[in-house]
Amino acid sequence: MNLKQCSIFSVLVVFAFAKAYSQEIPAKILSKEEAVSLMLENNFGIQLANNQVEISENNTSILNADFLPSLTGNAGANFDRTSSNTDFGGATNAEGNPRPDIEIVGAETTRYNASINLDYTLFDGLGRYYNYKQLKEQYNLTQLEARETIENTMLQLFSVYYEVARLKENVIILEEALRVSKDRAVRAQYQFDYGQVNKLQVLNAKVDITTDSINVLNARQSLRNTQRDLNVVLNRDLENKFQADTTVTFVNQLIVDSHIEQALQNNVTLLQSEQDIIISGYQIKTARALFLPTVGLTGSYGWNRSNNPASAFFPSTTGTSNSLAAGATLRWNLFDGGRSVIALKNAKIFRESQELVKEQLKQQVLRDIANAKGNYKNALTIYDLQSQNVRTNEDNFSRSQERLKLGQITSVEFRQAQLNLLNAQVTKNAAKYTAKLAELQLLQLTGQLLNVAF
């Protein structure tokens, strides 16, 4: 094998190495809508939040509000076995003869009873009414908490989803860079064989192929790891392979501005704070109910049966009785040591605290919206600038390719142009997804994250 054949063989070996690690098995594209659907169905955090909503809904049932009467049943049975000996102490009967002792062995007595008792509260100072209202508002609060969980999980989902998309585009960019390096290596080898360039040009090309191959390897591994991260969020098989949709569409700026104007009415944190204030209002009314009397009705029906054995003076008897009773009760706690007064004062203070918390949250939300809006606009501007930078570097790279073919620049200068384009493309991809995530964070603060298309 001559020198030319050895050189070509070494280049082919490098090509084979690069190709072995740059091939990718095509995978199905997981759309954004499908990812959201899987998240809502499978995510553990969302499932737990939905369970809390279901529990809260059960608590709002009239069966849990003390509006219905209580009915209890009681039954009992008693058994007694007694032996006795009666001595009359020398007493005589009518004929004047001594009365004999009376001995009773194993006399059995049985008693049975059953009853049904009814209790119903007619009026308790409206305490149960306000408790029921409070349970209704607690259900609304739980729904808002579940919504917040869904919003946070959705942000987590898209932060990972768009990271998969970014890494996928990076892999494509790096594979293109590898392809360019392989083409340059082939050209450099032929130029060397014909004495047009020195050996350094060939060696530089081989080094660049190795570097680009390693970059592809690292990018593909990062992509695979991030795919597993997304599978965790979606609660499915970790090794499930897929590709993310790299299409990014931004919401119209006028629509975003309209959402910002309505943010205080739709922000989920402020809505939860408002629910806390409503609930604390009912807690005050419940505390006031302790100062009013409680009026109730009672009723019962009972059945009793007893079997009594004969005794020294009476024959055996069997008796059955039935009873029906009804009544009304009035209970008024005139003084409980001041606990009711303290409970009412604390309820009022708690409501005032909830109003202060809402004002504090309102200020924080306005700050967060202002920051998110600034971050979003800044990210869009950077994305536009990076897009222009990519176009500039593409022109520079095309010119560098032509000049390399004409021998007007060195391979080092060409490599620099290639790296400049590579860095510009990678930075542009990062800027694109950073801008989209900034938009989603702004939409969450305005309470519209669940109402927009992705």
mmCIF file of C-alpha atoms in Angstrom, residues 116-364:
data_model
loop_
_atom_site.group_PDB
_atom_site.id
_atom_site.type_symbol
_atom_site.label_atom_id
_atom_site.label_comp_id
_atom_site.label_asym_id
_atom_site.label_seq_id
_atom_site.Cartn_x
_atom_site.Cartn_y
_atom_site.Cartn_z
ATOM 1 C CA ILE A 116 -84.630 4.127 68.130
ATOM 2 C CA ASN A 117 -83.628 7.676 69.016
ATOM 3 C CA LEU A 118 -83.916 10.757 66.818
ATOM 4 C CA ASP A 119 -82.080 14.054 67.342
ATOM 5 C CA TYR A 120 -82.489 17.069 65.089
ATOM 6 C CA THR A 121 -81.142 20.571 65.462
ATOM 7 C CA LEU A 122 -83.655 23.143 64.313
ATOM 8 C CA PHE A 123 -81.505 26.198 64.952
ATOM 9 C CA ASP A 124 -77.907 26.626 66.082
ATOM 10 C CA GLY A 125 -77.355 30.316 65.510
ATOM 11 C CA LEU A 126 -76.767 29.670 61.760
ATOM 12 C CA GLY A 127 -73.431 28.088 62.608
ATOM 13 C CA ARG A 128 -73.919 25.056 60.390
ATOM 14 C CA TYR A 129 -75.178 27.269 57.551
ATOM 15 C CA TYR A 130 -71.972 29.282 57.573
ATOM 16 C CA ASN A 131 -69.919 26.116 57.948
ATOM 17 C CA TYR A 132 -71.595 24.804 54.801
ATOM 18 C CA LYS A 133 -70.814 28.048 52.977
ATOM 19 C CA GLN A 134 -67.241 27.785 54.173
ATOM 20 C CA LEU A 135 -66.962 24.265 52.782
ATOM 21 C CA LYS A 136 -68.205 25.534 49.421
ATOM 22 C CA GLU A 137 -65.556 28.234 49.343
ATOM 23 C CA GLN A 138 -62.918 25.747 50.473
ATOM 24 C CA TYR A 139 -63.822 23.639 47.451
ATOM 25 C CA ASN A 140 -63.295 26.669 45.200
ATOM 26 C CA LEU A 141 -59.941 27.271 46.901
ATOM 27 C CA THR A 142 -58.904 23.664 46.316
ATOM 28 C CA GLN A 143 -59.757 24.027 42.635
ATOM 29 C CA LEU A 144 -57.516 27.094 42.432
ATOM 30 C CA GLU A 145 -54.723 25.193 44.177
ATOM 31 C CA ALA A 146 -55.106 22.387 41.633
ATOM 32 C CA ARG A 147 -54.987 24.967 38.840
ATOM 33 C CA GLU A 148 -51.766 26.381 40.287
ATOM 34 C CA THR A 149 -50.289 22.878 40.387
ATOM 35 C CA ILE A 150 -51.235 22.347 36.744
ATOM 36 C CA GLU A 151 -49.719 25.701 35.725
ATOM 37 C CA ASN A 152 -46.458 25.013 37.554
ATOM 38 C CA THR A 153 -46.270 21.509 36.108
ATOM 39 C CA MET A 154 -46.959 22.869 32.637
ATOM 40 C CA LEU A 155 -44.096 25.334 32.962
ATOM 41 C CA GLN A 156 -41.880 22.474 34.076
ATOM 42 C CA LEU A 157 -43.108 20.406 31.138
ATOM 43 C CA PHE A 158 -42.308 23.052 28.529
ATOM 44 C CA SER A 159 -38.983 23.977 30.067
ATOM 45 C CA VAL A 160 -37.935 20.346 29.528
ATOM 46 C CA TYR A 161 -39.831 19.967 26.230
ATOM 47 C CA TYR A 162 -38.163 23.005 24.682
ATOM 48 C CA GLU A 163 -34.809 21.840 26.026
ATOM 49 C CA VAL A 164 -35.333 18.608 24.067
ATOM 50 C CA ALA A 165 -36.184 20.684 20.988
ATOM 51 C CA ARG A 166 -33.101 22.895 21.470
ATOM 52 C CA LEU A 167 -30.774 19.943 21.867
ATOM 53 C CA LYS A 168 -32.305 18.258 18.825
ATOM 54 C CA GLU A 169 -31.588 21.324 16.706
ATOM 55 C CA ASN A 170 -28.079 21.490 18.157
ATOM 56 C CA VAL A 171 -27.506 17.892 17.130
ATOM 57 C CA ILE A 172 -28.562 18.747 13.561
ATOM 58 C CA ILE A 173 -26.238 21.770 13.536
ATOM 59 C CA LEU A 174 -23.307 19.764 14.874
ATOM 60 C CA GLU A 175 -23.933 16.935 12.416
ATOM 61 C CA GLU A 176 -23.864 19.476 9.599
ATOM 62 C CA ALA A 177 -20.588 20.824 10.945
ATOM 63 C CA LEU A 178 -19.247 17.264 10.990
ATOM 64 C CA ARG A 179 -20.341 16.751 7.388
ATOM 65 C CA VAL A 180 -18.549 19.936 6.336
ATOM 66 C CA SER A 181 -15.402 18.823 8.141
ATOM 67 C CA LYS A 182 -15.485 15.437 6.409
ATOM 68 C CA ASP A 183 -15.870 17.092 3.011
ATOM 69 C CA ARG A 184 -12.923 19.360 3.820
ATOM 70 C CA ALA A 185 -10.841 16.349 4.868
ATOM 71 C CA VAL A 186 -11.511 14.610 1.540
ATOM 72 C CA ARG A 187 -10.615 17.755 -0.395
ATOM 73 C CA ALA A 188 -7.466 18.316 1.679
ATOM 74 C CA GLN A 189 -6.358 14.723 1.123
ATOM 75 C CA TYR A 190 -6.732 14.994 -2.643
ATOM 76 C CA GLN A 191 -4.973 18.361 -2.663
ATOM 77 C CA PHE A 192 -2.134 16.874 -0.653
ATOM 78 C CA ASP A 193 -1.903 13.897 -2.992
ATOM 79 C CA TYR A 194 -1.478 16.260 -5.910
ATOM 80 C CA GLY A 195 0.974 18.464 -4.085
ATOM 81 C CA GLN A 196 -1.312 21.500 -3.752
ATOM 82 C CA VAL A 197 -1.199 21.667 0.080
ATOM 83 C CA ASN A 198 1.085 20.378 2.782
ATOM 84 C CA LYS A 199 0.375 17.588 5.258
ATOM 85 C CA LEU A 200 -0.693 20.090 7.938
ATOM 86 C CA GLN A 201 -3.937 20.807 6.073
ATOM 87 C CA VAL A 202 -4.861 17.099 6.162
ATOM 88 C CA LEU A 203 -3.998 16.758 9.845
ATOM 89 C CA ASN A 204 -6.030 19.833 10.735
ATOM 90 C CA ALA A 205 -9.039 18.382 8.929
ATOM 91 C CA LYS A 206 -8.706 15.074 10.794
ATOM 92 C CA VAL A 207 -8.458 16.876 14.139
ATOM 93 C CA ASP A 208 -11.593 18.880 13.316
ATOM 94 C CA ILE A 209 -13.461 15.672 12.403
ATOM 95 C CA THR A 210 -12.574 14.173 15.754
ATOM 96 C CA THR A 211 -13.632 17.338 17.596
ATOM 97 C CA ASP A 212 -16.918 17.546 15.709
ATOM 98 C CA SER A 213 -17.594 13.840 16.299
ATOM 99 C CA ILE A 214 -17.115 14.290 20.048
ATOM 100 C CA ASN A 215 -19.414 17.307 19.974
ATOM 101 C CA VAL A 216 -22.103 15.231 18.254
ATOM 102 C CA LEU A 217 -21.667 12.452 20.799
ATOM 103 C CA ASN A 218 -22.035 14.824 23.743
ATOM 104 C CA ALA A 219 -25.030 16.577 22.200
ATOM 105 C CA ARG A 220 -26.814 13.302 21.503
ATOM 106 C CA GLN A 221 -26.177 12.086 25.054
ATOM 107 C CA SER A 222 -27.515 15.350 26.487
ATOM 108 C CA LEU A 223 -30.569 14.975 24.273
ATOM 109 C CA ARG A 224 -31.178 11.430 25.503
ATOM 110 C CA ASN A 225 -30.852 12.487 29.134
ATOM 111 C CA THR A 226 -33.309 15.329 28.644
ATOM 112 C CA GLN A 227 -35.767 12.990 26.934
ATOM 113 C CA ARG A 228 -35.719 10.876 30.094
ATOM 114 C CA ASP A 229 -36.356 14.014 32.155
ATOM 115 C CA LEU A 230 -39.459 14.711 30.087
ATOM 116 C CA ASN A 231 -40.624 11.104 30.449
ATOM 117 C CA VAL A 232 -40.466 11.601 34.222
ATOM 118 C CA VAL A 233 -42.740 14.639 33.978
ATOM 119 C CA LEU A 234 -45.127 12.656 31.753
ATOM 120 C CA ASN A 235 -44.885 9.581 34.037
ATOM 121 C CA ARG A 236 -44.130 7.072 31.319
ATOM 122 C CA ASP A 237 -41.364 4.645 30.360
ATOM 123 C CA LEU A 238 -37.997 6.377 30.783
ATOM 124 C CA GLU A 239 -36.602 4.786 27.623
ATOM 125 C CA ASN A 240 -39.510 5.924 25.465
ATOM 126 C CA LYS A 241 -37.863 7.693 22.529
ATOM 127 C CA PHE A 242 -39.436 10.690 20.804
ATOM 128 C CA GLN A 243 -38.593 13.987 19.161
ATOM 129 C CA ALA A 244 -39.941 17.384 20.148
ATOM 130 C CA ASP A 245 -41.636 19.796 17.780
ATOM 131 C CA THR A 246 -39.097 22.562 17.131
ATOM 132 C CA THR A 247 -41.713 24.978 15.784
ATOM 133 C CA VAL A 248 -42.132 27.994 18.050
ATOM 134 C CA THR A 249 -44.961 30.493 17.633
ATOM 135 C CA PHE A 250 -45.171 33.624 19.750
ATOM 136 C CA VAL A 251 -48.441 35.133 20.957
ATOM 137 C CA ASN A 252 -49.424 38.424 19.345
ATOM 138 C CA GLN A 253 -48.100 41.338 21.393
ATOM 139 C CA LEU A 254 -51.503 43.046 21.518
ATOM 140 C CA ILE A 255 -53.026 39.908 23.028
ATOM 141 C CA VAL A 256 -50.242 39.711 25.595
ATOM 142 C CA ASP A 257 -50.830 43.345 26.579
ATOM 143 C CA SER A 258 -54.557 42.696 27.017
ATOM 144 C CA HIS A 259 -53.763 39.742 29.268
ATOM 145 C CA ILE A 260 -51.474 41.935 31.369
ATOM 146 C CA GLU A 261 -54.292 44.476 31.851
ATOM 147 C CA GLN A 262 -56.521 41.735 33.304
ATOM 148 C CA ALA A 263 -53.773 40.074 35.331
ATOM 149 C CA LEU A 264 -55.019 41.155 38.771
ATOM 150 C CA GLN A 265 -58.391 39.542 38.066
ATOM 151 C CA ASN A 266 -56.947 36.280 36.726
ATOM 152 C CA ASN A 267 -53.709 35.636 38.602
ATOM 153 C CA VAL A 268 -54.163 32.346 40.452
ATOM 154 C CA THR A 269 -52.219 33.474 43.537
ATOM 155 C CA LEU A 270 -54.428 36.534 43.999
ATOM 156 C CA LEU A 271 -57.565 34.464 43.394
ATOM 157 C CA GLN A 272 -56.492 32.084 46.149
ATOM 158 C CA SER A 273 -55.904 35.027 48.478
ATOM 159 C CA GLU A 274 -59.392 36.315 47.709
ATOM 160 C CA GLN A 275 -60.835 32.917 48.571
ATOM 161 C CA ASP A 276 -58.984 32.979 51.884
ATOM 162 C CA ILE A 277 -60.646 36.325 52.685
ATOM 163 C CA ILE A 278 -64.094 34.944 51.852
ATOM 164 C CA ILE A 279 -63.494 31.885 54.031
ATOM 165 C CA SER A 280 -62.295 34.044 56.927
ATOM 166 C CA GLY A 281 -65.494 36.074 56.616
ATOM 167 C CA TYR A 282 -67.572 32.941 57.149
ATOM 168 C CA GLN A 283 -65.331 32.004 60.076
ATOM 169 C CA ILE A 284 -66.344 35.292 61.749
ATOM 170 C CA LYS A 285 -70.025 34.515 61.227
ATOM 171 C CA THR A 286 -69.522 31.014 62.591
ATOM 172 C CA ALA A 287 -67.881 32.462 65.701
ATOM 173 C CA ARG A 288 -70.836 34.830 66.201
ATOM 174 C CA ALA A 289 -73.215 31.883 66.091
ATOM 175 C CA LEU A 290 -71.761 30.700 69.407
ATOM 176 C CA PHE A 291 -73.571 33.589 71.164
ATOM 177 C CA LEU A 292 -77.021 32.358 70.038
ATOM 178 C CA PRO A 293 -79.131 29.514 71.492
ATOM 179 C CA THR A 294 -79.521 26.075 70.017
ATOM 180 C CA VAL A 295 -82.994 24.616 69.548
ATOM 181 C CA GLY A 296 -83.478 20.930 68.838
ATOM 182 C CA LEU A 297 -86.024 18.141 68.642
ATOM 183 C CA THR A 298 -85.743 14.696 70.171
ATOM 184 C CA GLY A 299 -87.810 11.577 69.668
ATOM 185 C CA SER A 300 -87.554 7.946 70.635
ATOM 186 C CA TYR A 301 -89.406 4.676 70.353
ATOM 187 C CA GLY A 302 -88.641 1.817 72.736
ATOM 188 C CA TRP A 303 -89.620 -1.814 73.224
ATOM 189 C CA ASN A 304 -88.984 -3.878 76.372
ATOM 190 C CA ARG A 305 -89.739 -7.486 77.297
ATOM 191 C CA SER A 306 -88.959 -9.334 80.523
ATOM 192 C CA ASN A 307 -89.443 -12.919 81.694
ATOM 193 C CA ASN A 308 -89.365 -13.215 85.503
ATOM 194 C CA PRO A 309 -89.332 -16.586 87.306
ATOM 195 C CA ALA A 310 -91.542 -17.427 90.276
ATOM 196 C CA SER A 311 -90.339 -16.266 93.700
ATOM 197 C CA ALA A 312 -91.254 -17.123 97.247
ATOM 198 C CA PHE A 313 -94.174 -14.727 97.161
ATOM 199 C CA PHE A 314 -95.020 -14.179 93.482
ATOM 200 C CA PRO A 315 -95.675 -16.454 90.519
ATOM 201 C CA SER A 316 -93.650 -16.212 87.288
ATOM 202 C CA THR A 317 -94.493 -13.248 85.080
ATOM 203 C CA THR A 318 -93.874 -12.118 81.490
ATOM 204 C CA GLY A 319 -94.171 -8.486 80.503
ATOM 205 C CA THR A 320 -93.894 -6.464 77.278
ATOM 206 C CA SER A 321 -93.960 -2.688 76.994
ATOM 207 C CA ASN A 322 -93.724 -0.096 74.174
ATOM 208 C CA SER A 323 -92.943 3.579 74.554
ATOM 209 C CA LEU A 324 -93.021 6.595 72.245
ATOM 210 C CA ALA A 325 -91.529 9.912 73.336
ATOM 211 C CA ALA A 326 -90.934 13.299 71.733
ATOM 212 C CA GLY A 327 -89.573 16.535 73.038
ATOM 213 C CA ALA A 328 -87.885 19.829 72.314
ATOM 214 C CA THR A 329 -84.640 21.184 73.774
ATOM 215 C CA LEU A 330 -83.255 24.661 74.205
ATOM 216 C CA ARG A 331 -79.622 25.170 75.061
ATOM 217 C CA TRP A 332 -78.063 28.584 75.488
ATOM 218 C CA ASN A 333 -74.480 28.879 76.557
ATOM 219 C CA LEU A 334 -74.780 32.084 78.570
ATOM 220 C CA PHE A 335 -71.135 32.140 79.622
ATOM 221 C CA ASP A 336 -68.304 29.831 78.583
ATOM 222 C CA GLY A 337 -65.472 31.579 80.340
ATOM 223 C CA GLY A 338 -64.941 34.018 77.458
ATOM 224 C CA ARG A 339 -63.802 31.486 74.873
ATOM 225 C CA SER A 340 -66.472 32.555 72.377
ATOM 226 C CA VAL A 341 -65.440 36.212 72.707
ATOM 227 C CA ILE A 342 -61.800 35.358 72.094
ATOM 228 C CA ALA A 343 -62.704 33.147 69.134
ATOM 229 C CA LEU A 344 -64.637 36.014 67.534
ATOM 230 C CA LYS A 345 -61.808 38.511 68.104
ATOM 231 C CA ASN A 346 -59.241 36.123 66.627
ATOM 232 C CA ALA A 347 -61.453 35.467 63.593
ATOM 233 C CA LYS A 348 -61.646 39.203 62.899
ATOM 234 C CA ILE A 349 -57.884 39.600 63.268
ATOM 235 C CA PHE A 350 -57.340 36.648 60.948
ATOM 236 C CA ARG A 351 -59.519 38.279 58.299
ATOM 237 C CA GLU A 352 -57.532 41.509 58.586
ATOM 238 C CA SER A 353 -54.345 39.477 58.186
ATOM 239 C CA GLN A 354 -55.707 37.826 55.052
ATOM 240 C CA GLU A 355 -56.489 41.238 53.564
ATOM 241 C CA LEU A 356 -52.940 42.394 54.327
ATOM 242 C CA VAL A 357 -51.575 39.228 52.717
ATOM 243 C CA LYS A 358 -53.601 39.942 49.597
ATOM 244 C CA GLU A 359 -52.214 43.481 49.347
ATOM 245 C CA GLN A 360 -48.700 42.139 49.808
ATOM 246 C CA LEU A 361 -49.236 39.482 47.129
ATOM 247 C CA LYS A 362 -50.747 42.070 44.814
ATOM 248 C CA GLN A 363 -47.605 44.186 45.037
ATOM 249 C CA GLN A 364 -45.403 41.154 44.451
#
